[in-house]
């Protein structure tokens, strides 16, 4: 029987590429995001391959998360795979000049949003004594870098939550995978730098960064392993990158 996956932040970047990779693997989809038109376009393109349901909500809004997920018909609560992908970086600079709105956006989206979605889906997995949760962390969750402070802290929290979930859900046969990408060229830096294309482009200049499909490919591989195998923690870097700050660039 075909598996069913729910993906947050499915309208762009790694989330969208993961939806496409899952569709190719024959995995039915519940796609979640804030942008209804983008969700509808993705649904239209992928529903030729698999069944696609969409839910429009912001992971930062706990009431909206709960209402949207609980509105699913029973058949769509039989979720095999949860990909907690929604999240972003907002701003980059020294801690002493941090913007509280940026801090809130990262803590609310990257940590609390992941928790709000998981809180609804985990009991459905426990009821079936099976499931696979894939949390999108970052190299930033493993190594803090200058001016990354709160973003790095939010991803360090994701690392801790992946471990915590793995421990607490162990009695229930639920797999947990932590995915930690390095530099991936998506809308990530454009959002981080608030639309400043020059700053955003500079992040990826002089070397070949990862693209969203590279990560999606690995996520798809991860969720299609045999029942007794879990890839627990995966750090994925472009070949040119050795750490957040060490990147071999062409002069
Ligand atoms: C994205 C990678 O190095 O910009 O999470 O934090 S990095």
Short mmCIF file of C-alpha atoms and ligand atoms in Angstrom, two decimals:
data_model
loop_
_atom_site.label_atom_id
_atom_site.label_comp_id
_atom_site.label_asym_id
_atom_site.label_seq_id
_atom_site.Cartn_x
_atom_site.Cartn_y
_atom_site.Cartn_z
CA UNK A 1 0.00 0.00 0.00
CA UNK A 2 1.25 3.48 -0.84
CA UNK A 3 2.65 5.48 2.04
CA UNK A 4 1.26 8.87 3.08
CA UNK A 5 3.53 11.81 3.96
CA UNK A 6 2.82 15.25 5.34
CA UNK A 7 5.32 18.01 4.51
CA UNK A 8 5.37 21.47 6.08
CA UNK A 9 6.80 24.43 4.20
CA UNK A 10 6.03 22.58 0.97
CA UNK A 11 5.66 25.62 -1.26
CA UNK A 12 9.33 26.26 -1.92
CA UNK A 13 12.91 25.09 -1.53
CA UNK A 14 13.62 21.80 0.20
CA UNK A 15 9.94 21.25 1.06
CA UNK A 16 8.81 21.54 -2.56
CA UNK A 17 11.68 19.40 -3.85
CA UNK A 18 10.86 16.77 -1.22
CA UNK A 19 7.21 16.75 -2.34
CA UNK A 20 8.40 16.16 -5.90
CA UNK A 21 10.82 13.41 -4.87
CA UNK A 22 8.16 11.67 -2.78
CA UNK A 23 5.67 11.85 -5.66
CA UNK A 24 8.26 10.19 -7.88
CA UNK A 25 8.60 7.46 -5.23
CA UNK A 26 4.81 6.93 -5.22
CA UNK A 27 4.23 8.44 -1.78
CA UNK A 28 0.86 10.18 -1.35
CA UNK A 29 1.08 13.70 -0.04
CA UNK A 30 -0.44 16.21 2.33
CA UNK A 31 1.27 19.48 1.46
CA UNK A 32 1.21 22.33 3.98
CA UNK A 33 2.21 25.94 3.55
CA UNK A 34 1.16 29.54 3.94
CA UNK A 35 0.76 30.31 0.23
CA UNK A 36 -2.46 28.77 -1.12
CA UNK A 37 -1.75 29.54 -4.80
CA UNK A 38 1.65 27.85 -4.66
CA UNK A 39 0.13 24.83 -2.92
CA UNK A 40 -2.57 24.61 -5.59
CA UNK A 41 0.02 24.77 -8.38
CA UNK A 42 2.08 22.03 -6.76
CA UNK A 43 -1.03 19.92 -6.20
CA UNK A 44 -1.96 20.32 -9.88
CA UNK A 45 1.48 19.22 -11.04
CA UNK A 46 1.93 16.26 -8.66
CA UNK A 47 -1.59 14.84 -8.64
CA UNK A 48 -0.90 13.14 -11.95
CA UNK A 49 1.51 10.88 -10.01
CA UNK A 50 0.03 10.48 -6.51
CA UNK A 51 -2.88 11.64 -4.35
CA UNK A 52 -2.27 15.16 -3.11
CA UNK A 53 -4.16 17.00 -0.37
CA UNK A 54 -3.26 20.56 0.66
CA UNK A 55 -3.60 22.47 3.93
CA UNK A 56 -2.99 26.21 4.18
CA UNK A 57 -1.71 27.42 7.55
CA UNK A 58 1.23 29.09 9.26
CA UNK A 59 3.10 26.70 11.59
CA UNK A 60 3.57 29.61 14.03
CA UNK A 61 -0.18 29.75 14.71
CA UNK A 62 -0.94 26.88 17.08
CA UNK A 63 -4.73 27.19 16.76
CA UNK A 64 -4.48 27.21 12.95
CA UNK A 65 -2.14 24.18 12.99
CA UNK A 66 -4.46 22.22 15.23
CA UNK A 67 -7.62 23.18 13.30
CA UNK A 68 -6.11 22.40 9.88
CA UNK A 69 -4.62 19.04 10.84
CA UNK A 70 -7.64 17.92 12.81
CA UNK A 71 -9.86 18.78 9.83
CA UNK A 72 -8.28 15.92 7.88
CA UNK A 73 -10.58 12.98 7.20
CA UNK A 74 -9.69 9.81 9.15
CA UNK A 75 -8.02 8.20 6.13
CA UNK A 76 -5.61 11.12 5.88
CA UNK A 77 -4.68 10.87 9.55
CA UNK A 78 -2.97 7.53 8.79
CA UNK A 79 0.30 9.38 8.26
CA UNK A 80 3.44 7.34 7.71
CA UNK A 81 5.93 10.18 7.30
CA UNK A 82 6.04 13.68 8.80
CA UNK A 83 8.61 16.06 7.30
CA UNK A 84 9.04 19.04 9.60
CA UNK A 85 10.57 21.32 7.01
CA UNK A 86 8.97 24.73 7.61
CA UNK A 87 11.44 27.25 8.98
CA UNK A 88 13.62 30.16 8.04
CA UNK A 89 16.41 32.48 9.08
CA UNK A 90 15.43 36.10 9.69
CA UNK A 91 18.28 38.59 9.87
CA UNK A 92 21.95 38.00 10.56
CA UNK A 93 24.06 40.13 12.85
CA UNK A 94 25.61 40.43 16.30
CA UNK A 95 23.46 39.36 19.23
CA UNK A 96 23.54 42.86 20.74
CA UNK A 97 21.79 44.34 17.72
CA UNK A 98 19.28 41.55 17.22
CA UNK A 99 15.72 42.39 16.28
CA UNK A 100 13.11 40.91 18.61
CA UNK A 101 10.67 40.38 15.73
CA UNK A 102 13.32 38.31 13.93
CA UNK A 103 14.03 36.30 17.09
CA UNK A 104 10.33 35.63 17.56
CA UNK A 105 9.90 34.58 13.92
CA UNK A 106 12.75 32.04 14.18
CA UNK A 107 11.82 30.68 17.58
CA UNK A 108 8.11 30.54 16.71
CA UNK A 109 8.64 28.96 13.29
CA UNK A 110 11.68 26.76 13.64
CA UNK A 111 11.03 25.45 17.15
CA UNK A 112 7.45 26.04 18.22
CA UNK A 113 5.99 25.41 14.77
CA UNK A 114 7.76 22.05 14.58
CA UNK A 115 6.36 21.20 18.01
CA UNK A 116 2.80 22.30 17.16
CA UNK A 117 2.66 20.10 14.07
CA UNK A 118 4.34 17.15 15.77
CA UNK A 119 2.03 17.38 18.76
CA UNK A 120 -0.97 16.65 16.52
CA UNK A 121 0.62 14.03 14.28
CA UNK A 122 2.56 11.97 16.86
CA UNK A 123 -0.54 10.53 18.61
CA UNK A 124 -1.81 9.33 15.22
CA UNK A 125 1.51 7.53 14.69
CA UNK A 126 1.46 6.12 18.22
CA UNK A 127 -2.04 4.74 17.64
CA UNK A 128 -0.67 2.78 14.66
CA UNK A 129 2.68 1.96 16.34
CA UNK A 130 4.53 3.12 13.27
CA UNK A 131 5.77 6.28 11.63
CA UNK A 132 8.78 8.27 10.56
CA UNK A 133 9.51 11.87 11.54
CA UNK A 134 12.08 13.80 9.53
CA UNK A 135 13.21 17.06 11.12
CA UNK A 136 15.02 19.68 9.03
CA UNK A 137 17.85 21.00 11.13
CA UNK A 138 21.02 22.59 9.75
CA UNK A 139 24.78 22.59 10.11
CA UNK A 140 23.89 25.70 12.15
CA UNK A 141 22.38 23.38 14.76
CA UNK A 142 25.71 21.60 15.19
CA UNK A 143 28.09 24.55 14.94
CA UNK A 144 27.31 28.11 15.96
CA UNK A 145 28.87 30.74 13.69
CA UNK A 146 29.42 34.49 14.14
CA UNK A 147 26.22 36.51 13.72
CA UNK A 148 24.13 33.33 13.49
CA UNK A 149 23.22 33.35 17.23
CA UNK A 150 19.42 32.92 17.37
CA UNK A 151 19.10 31.04 14.08
CA UNK A 152 21.81 28.63 15.28
CA UNK A 153 20.04 28.34 18.64
CA UNK A 154 16.77 27.50 16.92
CA UNK A 155 18.44 24.75 14.92
CA UNK A 156 20.31 23.47 17.99
CA UNK A 157 16.84 23.12 19.48
CA UNK A 158 15.77 21.05 16.47
CA UNK A 159 18.80 18.77 17.05
CA UNK A 160 17.74 18.33 20.69
CA UNK A 161 14.13 17.71 19.69
CA UNK A 162 15.16 15.05 17.16
CA UNK A 163 17.06 13.26 19.94
CA UNK A 164 14.23 13.75 22.39
CA UNK A 165 11.67 12.41 19.93
CA UNK A 166 13.89 9.40 19.16
CA UNK A 167 14.09 8.59 22.86
CA UNK A 168 10.46 9.18 23.75
CA UNK A 169 9.03 7.51 20.65
CA UNK A 170 11.32 4.47 20.83
CA UNK A 171 8.65 2.38 22.61
CA UNK A 172 6.27 3.15 19.75
CA UNK A 173 8.33 1.97 16.79
CA UNK A 174 8.59 5.50 15.37
CA UNK A 175 11.71 6.44 13.40
CA UNK A 176 13.25 9.89 13.76
CA UNK A 177 15.69 11.34 11.25
CA UNK A 178 17.57 14.60 11.74
CA UNK A 179 18.68 16.22 8.47
CA UNK A 180 21.35 18.92 8.75
CA UNK A 181 22.19 20.63 5.47
CA UNK A 182 25.00 23.09 4.92
CA UNK A 183 24.80 25.66 2.14
CA UNK A 184 21.76 25.00 -0.06
CA UNK A 185 20.85 27.62 -2.64
CA UNK A 186 17.13 28.28 -2.17
CA UNK A 187 15.15 31.36 -1.09
CA UNK A 188 16.82 30.83 2.33
CA UNK A 189 19.39 33.65 2.14
CA UNK A 190 17.01 36.01 0.37
CA UNK A 191 14.61 35.64 3.31
CA UNK A 192 17.49 35.90 5.82
CA UNK A 193 18.70 39.14 4.20
CA UNK A 194 15.17 40.48 3.76
CA UNK A 195 15.19 40.53 -0.03
CA UNK A 196 18.74 41.85 -0.49
CA UNK A 197 19.72 39.85 -3.59
CA UNK A 198 23.32 41.07 -3.55
CA UNK A 199 23.95 39.74 -0.03
CA UNK A 200 22.02 36.58 -0.78
CA UNK A 201 23.87 35.86 -4.03
CA UNK A 202 27.24 36.41 -2.30
CA UNK A 203 26.56 33.44 0.01
CA UNK A 204 26.62 31.07 -2.96
CA UNK A 205 29.29 32.68 -5.13
CA UNK A 206 32.53 31.02 -6.23
CA UNK A 207 31.57 27.42 -5.52
CA UNK A 208 28.83 24.92 -6.24
CA UNK A 209 26.32 24.97 -3.39
CA UNK A 210 23.80 22.23 -2.81
CA UNK A 211 20.38 22.60 -4.42
CA UNK A 212 17.06 21.65 -2.83
CA UNK A 213 16.88 18.50 -4.95
CA UNK A 214 20.12 17.21 -3.39
CA UNK A 215 18.51 17.25 0.04
CA UNK A 216 15.15 15.95 -1.23
CA UNK A 217 16.92 13.01 -2.86
CA UNK A 218 18.48 12.06 0.49
CA UNK A 219 15.21 12.51 2.38
CA UNK A 220 13.47 10.26 -0.16
CA UNK A 221 16.23 7.65 0.27
CA UNK A 222 15.92 7.92 4.05
CA UNK A 223 12.17 7.26 4.14
CA UNK A 224 12.36 4.32 1.77
CA UNK A 225 14.78 2.18 3.82
CA UNK A 226 13.56 -1.14 5.25
CA UNK A 227 11.45 -1.07 8.44
CA UNK A 228 14.41 -2.02 10.66
CA UNK A 229 16.73 0.74 9.35
CA UNK A 230 16.80 4.37 10.41
CA UNK A 231 19.26 7.01 9.24
CA UNK A 232 19.25 8.91 12.50
CA UNK A 233 21.35 11.97 11.80
CA UNK A 234 22.64 13.19 8.45
CA UNK A 235 24.95 16.17 7.85
CA UNK A 236 24.97 17.12 4.15
CA UNK A 237 27.50 19.61 2.79
CA UNK A 238 28.51 20.81 -0.63
CA UNK A 239 31.95 19.38 -1.46
CA UNK A 240 33.36 22.90 -1.25
CA UNK A 241 32.17 23.37 2.35
CA UNK A 242 33.99 22.05 5.43
CA UNK A 243 32.19 24.05 8.14
CA UNK A 244 29.76 27.01 8.21
CA UNK A 245 32.63 29.43 7.58
CA UNK A 246 35.12 27.29 5.65
CA UNK A 247 34.15 27.24 1.99
CA UNK A 248 36.61 26.76 -0.86
CA UNK A 249 35.72 29.49 -3.37
CA UNK A 250 37.19 30.20 -6.80
CA UNK A 251 39.01 33.53 -6.77
C1 LIG B 1 21.40 26.86 6.48
C2 LIG B 1 22.87 26.71 6.47
O1 LIG B 1 25.14 27.65 7.18
O2 LIG B 1 23.48 29.24 6.39
O3 LIG B 1 20.80 26.40 7.63
O4 LIG B 1 23.23 28.21 8.53
S1 LIG B 1 23.68 28.01 7.18
#
